[in-house]
Coordinates of C-alpha atoms in Angstrom, one line a residue:
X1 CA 60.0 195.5 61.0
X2 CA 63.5 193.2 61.5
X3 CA 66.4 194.1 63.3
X4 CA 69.6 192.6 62.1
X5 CA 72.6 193.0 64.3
X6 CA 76.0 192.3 62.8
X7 CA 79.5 193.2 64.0
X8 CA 81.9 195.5 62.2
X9 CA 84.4 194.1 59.6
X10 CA 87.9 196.0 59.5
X11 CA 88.3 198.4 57.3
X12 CA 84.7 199.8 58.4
X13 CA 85.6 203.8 59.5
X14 CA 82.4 205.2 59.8
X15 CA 80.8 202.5 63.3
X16 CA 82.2 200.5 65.1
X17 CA 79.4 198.3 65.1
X18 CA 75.9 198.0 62.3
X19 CA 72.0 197.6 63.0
X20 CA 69.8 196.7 60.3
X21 CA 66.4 198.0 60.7
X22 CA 63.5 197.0 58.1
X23 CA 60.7 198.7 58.7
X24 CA 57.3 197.4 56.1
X25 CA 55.9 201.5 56.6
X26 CA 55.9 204.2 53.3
X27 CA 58.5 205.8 55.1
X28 CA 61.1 206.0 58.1
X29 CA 60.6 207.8 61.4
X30 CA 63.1 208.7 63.2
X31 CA 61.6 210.6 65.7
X32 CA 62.9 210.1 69.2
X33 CA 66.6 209.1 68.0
X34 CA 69.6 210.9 69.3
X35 CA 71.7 210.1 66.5
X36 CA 72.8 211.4 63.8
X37 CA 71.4 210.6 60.3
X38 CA 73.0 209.8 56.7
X39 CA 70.3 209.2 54.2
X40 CA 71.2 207.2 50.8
X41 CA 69.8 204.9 48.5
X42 CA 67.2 205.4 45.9
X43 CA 63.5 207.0 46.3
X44 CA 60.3 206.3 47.8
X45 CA 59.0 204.0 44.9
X46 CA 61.6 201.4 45.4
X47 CA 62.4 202.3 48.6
X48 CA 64.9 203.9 50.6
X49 CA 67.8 203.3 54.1
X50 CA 69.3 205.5 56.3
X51 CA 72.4 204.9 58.8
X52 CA 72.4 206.1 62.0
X53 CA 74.8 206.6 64.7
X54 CA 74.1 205.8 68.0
X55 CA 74.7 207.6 71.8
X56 CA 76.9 204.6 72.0
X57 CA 79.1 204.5 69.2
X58 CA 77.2 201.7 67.4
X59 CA 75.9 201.8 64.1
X60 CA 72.1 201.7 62.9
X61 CA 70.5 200.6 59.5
X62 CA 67.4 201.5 58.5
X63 CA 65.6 200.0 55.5
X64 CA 62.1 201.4 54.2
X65 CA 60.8 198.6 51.7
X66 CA 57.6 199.7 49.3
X67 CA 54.5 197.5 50.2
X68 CA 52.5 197.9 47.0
X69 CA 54.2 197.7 44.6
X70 CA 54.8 194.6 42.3
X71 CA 57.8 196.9 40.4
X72 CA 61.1 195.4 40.8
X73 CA 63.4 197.3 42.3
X74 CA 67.0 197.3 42.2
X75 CA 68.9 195.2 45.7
X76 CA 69.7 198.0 47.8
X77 CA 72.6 195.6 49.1
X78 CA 74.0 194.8 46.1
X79 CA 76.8 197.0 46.3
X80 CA 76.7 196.9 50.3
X81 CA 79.5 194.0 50.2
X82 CA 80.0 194.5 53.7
X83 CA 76.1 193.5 54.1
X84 CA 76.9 190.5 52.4
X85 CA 80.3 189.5 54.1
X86 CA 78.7 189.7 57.3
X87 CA 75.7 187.6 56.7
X88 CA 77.9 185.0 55.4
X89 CA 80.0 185.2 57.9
X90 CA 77.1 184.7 60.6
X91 CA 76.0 181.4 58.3
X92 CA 79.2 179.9 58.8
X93 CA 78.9 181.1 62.5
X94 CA 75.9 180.1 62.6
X95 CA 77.2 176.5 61.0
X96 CA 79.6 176.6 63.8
X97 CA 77.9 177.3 66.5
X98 CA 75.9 174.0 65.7
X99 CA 78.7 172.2 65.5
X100 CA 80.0 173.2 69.4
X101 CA 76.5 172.4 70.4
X102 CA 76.7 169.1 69.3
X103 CA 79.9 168.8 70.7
X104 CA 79.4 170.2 73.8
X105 CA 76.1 168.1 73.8
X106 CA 78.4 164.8 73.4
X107 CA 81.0 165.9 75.6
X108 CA 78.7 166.2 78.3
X109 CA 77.5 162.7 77.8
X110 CA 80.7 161.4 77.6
X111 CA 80.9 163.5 81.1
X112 CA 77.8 161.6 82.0
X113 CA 79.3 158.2 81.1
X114 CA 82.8 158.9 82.4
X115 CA 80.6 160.1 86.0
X116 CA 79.5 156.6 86.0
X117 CA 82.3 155.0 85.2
X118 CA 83.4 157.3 88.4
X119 CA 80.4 156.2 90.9
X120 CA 80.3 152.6 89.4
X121 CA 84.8 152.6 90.4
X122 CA 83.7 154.4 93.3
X123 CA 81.2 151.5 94.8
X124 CA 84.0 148.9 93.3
X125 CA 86.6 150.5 95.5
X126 CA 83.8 150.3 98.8
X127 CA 83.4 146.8 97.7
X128 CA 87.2 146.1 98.0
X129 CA 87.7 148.2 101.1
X130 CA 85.0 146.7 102.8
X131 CA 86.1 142.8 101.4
X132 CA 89.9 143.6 103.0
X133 CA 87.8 144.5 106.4
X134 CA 86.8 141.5 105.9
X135 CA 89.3 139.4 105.1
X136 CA 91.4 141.5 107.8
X137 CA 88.6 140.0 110.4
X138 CA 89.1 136.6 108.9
X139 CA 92.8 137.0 108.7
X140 CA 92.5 137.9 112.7
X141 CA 90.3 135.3 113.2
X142 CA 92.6 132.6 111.9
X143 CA 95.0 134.1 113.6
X144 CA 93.6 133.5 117.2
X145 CA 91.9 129.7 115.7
X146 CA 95.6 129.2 114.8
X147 CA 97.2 130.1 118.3
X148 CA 94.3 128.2 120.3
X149 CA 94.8 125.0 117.7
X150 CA 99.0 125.2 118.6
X151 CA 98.2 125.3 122.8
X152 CA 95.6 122.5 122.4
X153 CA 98.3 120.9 119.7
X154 CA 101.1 121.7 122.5
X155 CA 98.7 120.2 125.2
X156 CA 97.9 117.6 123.2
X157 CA 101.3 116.7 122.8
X158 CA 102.6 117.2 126.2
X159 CA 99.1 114.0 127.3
X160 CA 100.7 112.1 124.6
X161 CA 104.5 112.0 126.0
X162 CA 102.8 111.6 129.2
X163 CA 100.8 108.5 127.9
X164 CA 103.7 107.5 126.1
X165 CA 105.9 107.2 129.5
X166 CA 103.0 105.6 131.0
X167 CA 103.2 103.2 128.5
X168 CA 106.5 102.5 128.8
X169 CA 106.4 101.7 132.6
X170 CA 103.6 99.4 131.9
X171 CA 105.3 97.3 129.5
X172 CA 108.2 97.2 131.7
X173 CA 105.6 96.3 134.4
X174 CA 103.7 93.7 132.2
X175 CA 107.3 92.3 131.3
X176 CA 108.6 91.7 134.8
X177 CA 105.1 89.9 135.5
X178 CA 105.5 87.9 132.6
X179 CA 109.6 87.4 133.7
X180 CA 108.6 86.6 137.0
X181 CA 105.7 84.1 137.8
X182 CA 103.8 85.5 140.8
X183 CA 104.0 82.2 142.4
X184 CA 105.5 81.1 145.6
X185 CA 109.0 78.9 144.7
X186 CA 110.2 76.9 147.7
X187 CA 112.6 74.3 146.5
X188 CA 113.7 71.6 149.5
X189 CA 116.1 68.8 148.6
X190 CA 114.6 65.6 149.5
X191 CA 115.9 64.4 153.3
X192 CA 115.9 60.8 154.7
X193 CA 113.0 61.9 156.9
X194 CA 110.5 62.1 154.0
X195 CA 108.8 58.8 152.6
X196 CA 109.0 57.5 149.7
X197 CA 106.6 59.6 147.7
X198 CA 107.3 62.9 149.0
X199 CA 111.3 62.4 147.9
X200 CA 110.6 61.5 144.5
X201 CA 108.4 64.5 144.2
X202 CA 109.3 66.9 146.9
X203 CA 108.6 70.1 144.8
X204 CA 104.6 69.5 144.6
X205 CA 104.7 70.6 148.5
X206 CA 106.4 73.4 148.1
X207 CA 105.4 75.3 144.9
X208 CA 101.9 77.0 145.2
X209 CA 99.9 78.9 142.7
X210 CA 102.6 78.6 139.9
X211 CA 101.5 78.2 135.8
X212 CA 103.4 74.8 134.8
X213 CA 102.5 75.6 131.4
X214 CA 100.3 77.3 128.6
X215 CA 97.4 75.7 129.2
X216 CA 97.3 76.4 132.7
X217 CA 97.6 79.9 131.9
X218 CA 94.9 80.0 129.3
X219 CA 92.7 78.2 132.3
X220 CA 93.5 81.2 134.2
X221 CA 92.1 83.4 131.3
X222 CA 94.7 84.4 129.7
X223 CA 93.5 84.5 125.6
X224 CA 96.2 85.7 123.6
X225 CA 99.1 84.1 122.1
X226 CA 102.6 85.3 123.6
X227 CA 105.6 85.2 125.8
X228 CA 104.7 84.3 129.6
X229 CA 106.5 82.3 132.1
X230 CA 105.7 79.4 133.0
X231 CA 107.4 76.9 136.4
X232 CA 107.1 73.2 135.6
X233 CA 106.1 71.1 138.6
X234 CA 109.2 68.5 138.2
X235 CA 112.2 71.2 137.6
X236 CA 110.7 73.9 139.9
X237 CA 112.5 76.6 138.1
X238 CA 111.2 80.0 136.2
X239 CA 111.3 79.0 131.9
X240 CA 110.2 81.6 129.6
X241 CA 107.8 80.2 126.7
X242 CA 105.8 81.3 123.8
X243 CA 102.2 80.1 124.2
X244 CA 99.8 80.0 121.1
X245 CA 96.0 80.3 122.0
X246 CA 94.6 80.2 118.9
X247 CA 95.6 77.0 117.3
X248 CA 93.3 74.4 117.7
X249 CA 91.6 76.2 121.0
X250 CA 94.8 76.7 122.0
X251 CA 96.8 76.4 125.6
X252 CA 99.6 75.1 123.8
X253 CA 103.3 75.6 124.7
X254 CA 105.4 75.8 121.6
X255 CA 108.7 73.6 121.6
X256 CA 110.1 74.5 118.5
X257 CA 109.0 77.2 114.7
X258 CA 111.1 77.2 111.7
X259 CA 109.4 80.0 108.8
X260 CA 111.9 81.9 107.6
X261 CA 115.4 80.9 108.0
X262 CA 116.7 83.6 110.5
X263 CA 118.2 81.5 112.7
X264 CA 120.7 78.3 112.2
X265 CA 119.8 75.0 113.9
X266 CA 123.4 73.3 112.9
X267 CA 124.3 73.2 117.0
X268 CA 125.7 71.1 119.2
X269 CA 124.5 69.1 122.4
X270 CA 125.0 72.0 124.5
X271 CA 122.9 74.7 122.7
X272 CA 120.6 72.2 121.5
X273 CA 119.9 71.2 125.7
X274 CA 119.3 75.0 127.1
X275 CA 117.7 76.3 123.7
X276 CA 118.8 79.0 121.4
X277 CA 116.7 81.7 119.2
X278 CA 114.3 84.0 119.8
X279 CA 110.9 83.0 121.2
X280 CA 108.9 85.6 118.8
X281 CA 111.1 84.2 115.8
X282 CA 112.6 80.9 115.4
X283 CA 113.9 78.8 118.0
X284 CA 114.4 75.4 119.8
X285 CA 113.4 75.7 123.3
X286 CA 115.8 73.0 125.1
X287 CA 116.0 69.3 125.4
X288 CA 115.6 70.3 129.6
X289 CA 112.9 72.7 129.2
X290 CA 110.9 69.9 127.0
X291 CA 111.7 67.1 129.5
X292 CA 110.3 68.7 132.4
X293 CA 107.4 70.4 130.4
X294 CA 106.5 66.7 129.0
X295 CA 107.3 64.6 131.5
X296 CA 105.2 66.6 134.3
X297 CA 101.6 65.1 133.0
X298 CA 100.3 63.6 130.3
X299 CA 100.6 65.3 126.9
X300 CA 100.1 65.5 123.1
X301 CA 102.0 66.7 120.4
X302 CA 101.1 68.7 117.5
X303 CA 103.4 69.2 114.4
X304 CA 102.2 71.8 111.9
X305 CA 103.8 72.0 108.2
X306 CA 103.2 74.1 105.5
X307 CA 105.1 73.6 102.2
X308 CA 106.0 76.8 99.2
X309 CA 102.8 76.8 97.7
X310 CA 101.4 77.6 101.2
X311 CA 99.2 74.3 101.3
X312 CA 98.9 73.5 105.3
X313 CA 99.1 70.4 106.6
X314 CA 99.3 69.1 110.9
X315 CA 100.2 65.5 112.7
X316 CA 98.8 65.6 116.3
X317 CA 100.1 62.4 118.5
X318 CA 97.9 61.3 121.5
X319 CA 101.5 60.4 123.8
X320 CA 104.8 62.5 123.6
X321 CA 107.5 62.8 126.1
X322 CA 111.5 62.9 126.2
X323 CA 113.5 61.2 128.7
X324 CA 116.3 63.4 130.5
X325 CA 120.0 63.9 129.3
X326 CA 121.0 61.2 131.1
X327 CA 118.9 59.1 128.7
X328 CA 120.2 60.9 125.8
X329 CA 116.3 62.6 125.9
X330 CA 114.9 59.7 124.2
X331 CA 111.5 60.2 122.4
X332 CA 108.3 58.9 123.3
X333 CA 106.0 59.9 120.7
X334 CA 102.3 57.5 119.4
X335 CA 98.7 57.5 118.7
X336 CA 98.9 59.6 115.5
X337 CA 96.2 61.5 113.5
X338 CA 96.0 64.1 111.4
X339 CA 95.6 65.6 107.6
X340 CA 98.9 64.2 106.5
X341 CA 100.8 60.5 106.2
X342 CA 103.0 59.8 109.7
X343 CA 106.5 59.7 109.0
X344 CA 107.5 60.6 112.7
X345 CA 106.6 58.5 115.1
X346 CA 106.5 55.0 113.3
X347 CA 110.2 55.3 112.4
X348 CA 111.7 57.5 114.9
X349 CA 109.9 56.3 118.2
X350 CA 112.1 55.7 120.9
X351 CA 114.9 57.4 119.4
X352 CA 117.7 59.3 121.4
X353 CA 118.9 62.7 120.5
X354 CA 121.7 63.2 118.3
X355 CA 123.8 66.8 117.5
X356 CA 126.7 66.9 114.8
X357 CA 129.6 66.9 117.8
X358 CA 128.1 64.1 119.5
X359 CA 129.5 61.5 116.9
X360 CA 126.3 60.6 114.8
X361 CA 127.0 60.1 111.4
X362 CA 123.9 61.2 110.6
X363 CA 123.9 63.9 112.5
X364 CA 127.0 65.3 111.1
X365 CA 125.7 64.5 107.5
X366 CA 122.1 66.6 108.0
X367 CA 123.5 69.3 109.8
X368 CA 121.6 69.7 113.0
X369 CA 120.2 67.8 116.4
X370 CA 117.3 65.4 115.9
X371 CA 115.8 62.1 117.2
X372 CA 118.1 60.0 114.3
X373 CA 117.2 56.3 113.0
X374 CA 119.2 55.9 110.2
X375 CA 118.6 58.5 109.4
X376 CA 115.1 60.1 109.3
X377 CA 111.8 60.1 107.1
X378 CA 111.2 63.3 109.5
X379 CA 113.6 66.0 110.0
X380 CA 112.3 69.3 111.1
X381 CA 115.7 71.0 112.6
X382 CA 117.5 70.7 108.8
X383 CA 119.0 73.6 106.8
X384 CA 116.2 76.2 105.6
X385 CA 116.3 75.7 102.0
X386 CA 114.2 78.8 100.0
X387 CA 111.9 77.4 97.5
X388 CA 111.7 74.1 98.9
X389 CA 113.4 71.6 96.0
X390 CA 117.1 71.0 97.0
X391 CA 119.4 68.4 95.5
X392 CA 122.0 66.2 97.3
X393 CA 125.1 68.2 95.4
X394 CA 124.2 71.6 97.6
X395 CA 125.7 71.5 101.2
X396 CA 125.2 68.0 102.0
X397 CA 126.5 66.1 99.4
X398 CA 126.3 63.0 101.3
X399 CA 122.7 62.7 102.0
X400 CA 119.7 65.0 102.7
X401 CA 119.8 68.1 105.0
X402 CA 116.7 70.0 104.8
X403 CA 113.6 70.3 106.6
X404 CA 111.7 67.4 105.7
X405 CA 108.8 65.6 106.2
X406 CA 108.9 62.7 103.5
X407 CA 105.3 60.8 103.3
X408 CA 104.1 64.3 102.2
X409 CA 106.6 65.0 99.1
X410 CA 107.9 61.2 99.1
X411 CA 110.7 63.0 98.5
X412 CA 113.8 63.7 101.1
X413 CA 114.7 66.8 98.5
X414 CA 112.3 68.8 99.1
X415 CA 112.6 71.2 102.5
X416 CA 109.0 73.1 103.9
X417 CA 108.7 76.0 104.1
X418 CA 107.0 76.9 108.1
X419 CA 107.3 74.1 111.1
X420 CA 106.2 73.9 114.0
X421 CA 105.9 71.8 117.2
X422 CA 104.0 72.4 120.2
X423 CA 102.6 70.2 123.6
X424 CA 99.8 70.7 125.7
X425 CA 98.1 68.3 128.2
X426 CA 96.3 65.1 126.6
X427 CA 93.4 66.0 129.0
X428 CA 92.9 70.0 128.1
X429 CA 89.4 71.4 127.0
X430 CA 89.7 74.7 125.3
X431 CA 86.8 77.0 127.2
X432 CA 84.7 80.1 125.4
X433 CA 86.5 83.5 126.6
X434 CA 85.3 85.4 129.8

């Protein structure tokens, strides 16, 4: 026996709701039902249904079916079109209920996916919490690195000023050494009471422990090329010099450097006598200052030249000295050597010294003081000329004015580019550093 439970369609008046009861027996029992019961349908052979009405109010249909029978029988429900709108109405029920199932089955696993989307955002957004700890820490960290770095930079800088004045005092220190030379100076005119030796030469009694030029100084160990002062024996009087150590095994005390045309040498006797330029540039260092320094010993000369294509060249002379002014500082200068033709000392031996205002035509015509024979084959004071060639219509239209040396170029046109002269005694033996 089947049950079939359906739910009343409007317009049904008799229950309020309908059970469907098969039952494969001959015939219904109703025995034990407290309802009330409406037989219909047709007889025993084909079969027969009853309707019953529950305690409840619900409806109950009751179908006997014959078992033996092969006779066909007419469909008891064909003319029950409530039957058959309700069982339709379950298929499509039926249909829909499906249809929410699988629904609701993939709504809950997009619930599923979006819950992992959730957890998977969830551990993203522990990630970033927990990377902006840490970059908070690091942030803090750089913060304190950055506050210890500015006192050590604030210490640091307070050592350096402090270094820095240091510094300062010790060049001021270094240059009043250098200014002043250390040495006893006791200068005593000569008397009638001395002899004859001591009043030609009273000095040597009386200064002590004094430099009297570079290479006295590098004796004392002193290596580097610069500004020192230096107390020649005859003149007995402080002279600031340059002093190169490194030419040659240097000691030597620079006279005179020309290399770049900073400074004029058209001067007169007076300038050209007590010097004029700058010792780290280019100068003359005096007709006095080179008496006494030559005149004290013994000493050579050495005459560096170097042309515009930078090609080097030097003259070195055994014997150089210069007379005082009242001798017009005339020039002592033999015994040549070197990497380049003499034009010096064969032609302007023995020569006085000449500036433009002292009436020498020559001097007046090549623009600066030199040791003039009519007129030169050296000239090493003449008018700085950039690029060497020069030609006789420039400044000096009457002869040539530049700084020549003219067994080199055999030309008087053509003016070098770097001079230099500096002395040093014949005797001196250049010695490994300490």
């Amino acid at each position: 026996m089947s049950l079939l439970s359906l739910t009343a369609p409007p317009g049904w008046s008799m229950c309020s709701a309908l059970y469907i009861l098969i039952v494969l027996l001959p015939e219904a029992k109703t025995d034990g039902l407290n309802a009330t019961v409406i037989r219909n349908g047709g007889g025993s052979q084909c079969g027969e249904y009853t309707n019953q009405v529950m305690e409840n109010g619900m409806c109950r249909l009751v179908a006997t079916l014959p078992q033996l029978d092969e006779r066909r029988c007419p469909d008891m429900f064909r003319c029950t079109d409530e039957v058959s709108y309700w069982l339709h109405e379950n298929e499509e029920r039926t249909q829909q209920i499906m249809a929410l199932k699988e629904t609701i089955s993939e709504l809950q696993e997009e619930l599923r996916n979006h819950r992992h989307r959730i957890k998977v955002l969830e551990l993203q957004s522990e990630e970033r919490v927990h990377l902006n700890i840490s970059l908070e820490q690091r942030f803090h960290e750089l913060e304190l690195h950055y506050a210890e770095a500015t006192t050590l930079l604030h210490l640091q800088g307070t050592l350096i000023l402090d270094l820095q004045n240091q510094l300062h005092n010790l060049t001021l220190l270094v240059d009043k050494v250098k200014r002043s030379p250390g040495c006893l100076i006791n200068i005593v005119r000569p008397n009638p009471l001395m002899n004859v030796h001591d009043a030609q030469h009273p000095e040597i009694q009386h200064v002590r422990n004094c430099p009297i030029d570079c290479a006295s100084i590098y004796h004392n160990g002193v290596r580097r090329s610069g500004l020192y002062t230096v107390v020649p024996s005859l003149a007995g009087m402080p002279v600031e010099v340059y002093c190169d150590m490194d030419t040659d095994g240097g000691g030597w005390t620079v006279i005179q450097r020309r290399f770049d045309g900073s400074v004029s040498f058209d001067r007169n006797w007076r300038d050209y006598r007590d010097g004029f330029g700058e010792l780290h540039s280019e100068f003359w260092l005096g007709n006095d200052h080179i008496h006494d320094l030559s005149t004290q010993g013994d000493y050579s000369l050495r005459i560096d030249l170097e042309d515009w294509s930078s090609k080097h060249k030097h003259a070195l002379y055994q014997s150089f000295s210069v007379e005082d002014e009242e001798h017009q500082y005339r020039l002592h200068v033999s015994g040549f050597s070197g990497t380049v033709q003499d034009s010096f000392s064969w032609y302007h031996d023995k020569q006085g010294f000449s500036t433009p205002d002292s009436g020498n035509i020559c001097a007046e015509i090549s623009h600066g003081g030199w040791w003039y024979n009519q007129c030169f084959y050296a000239y090493l004071n003449g008018v700085y000329y950039r690029g060497g060639h020069y030609t006789p219509k420039g400044r000096g239209p009457l002869g040539p004015d530049g700084i020549v040396w003219h067994s080199w170029k055999d030309s008087d046109y053509y003016s070098l580019r770097k001079v230099s002269m500096m002395i040093r005694p014949r005797s001196f033996q250049s010695r490994s550093s300490p």
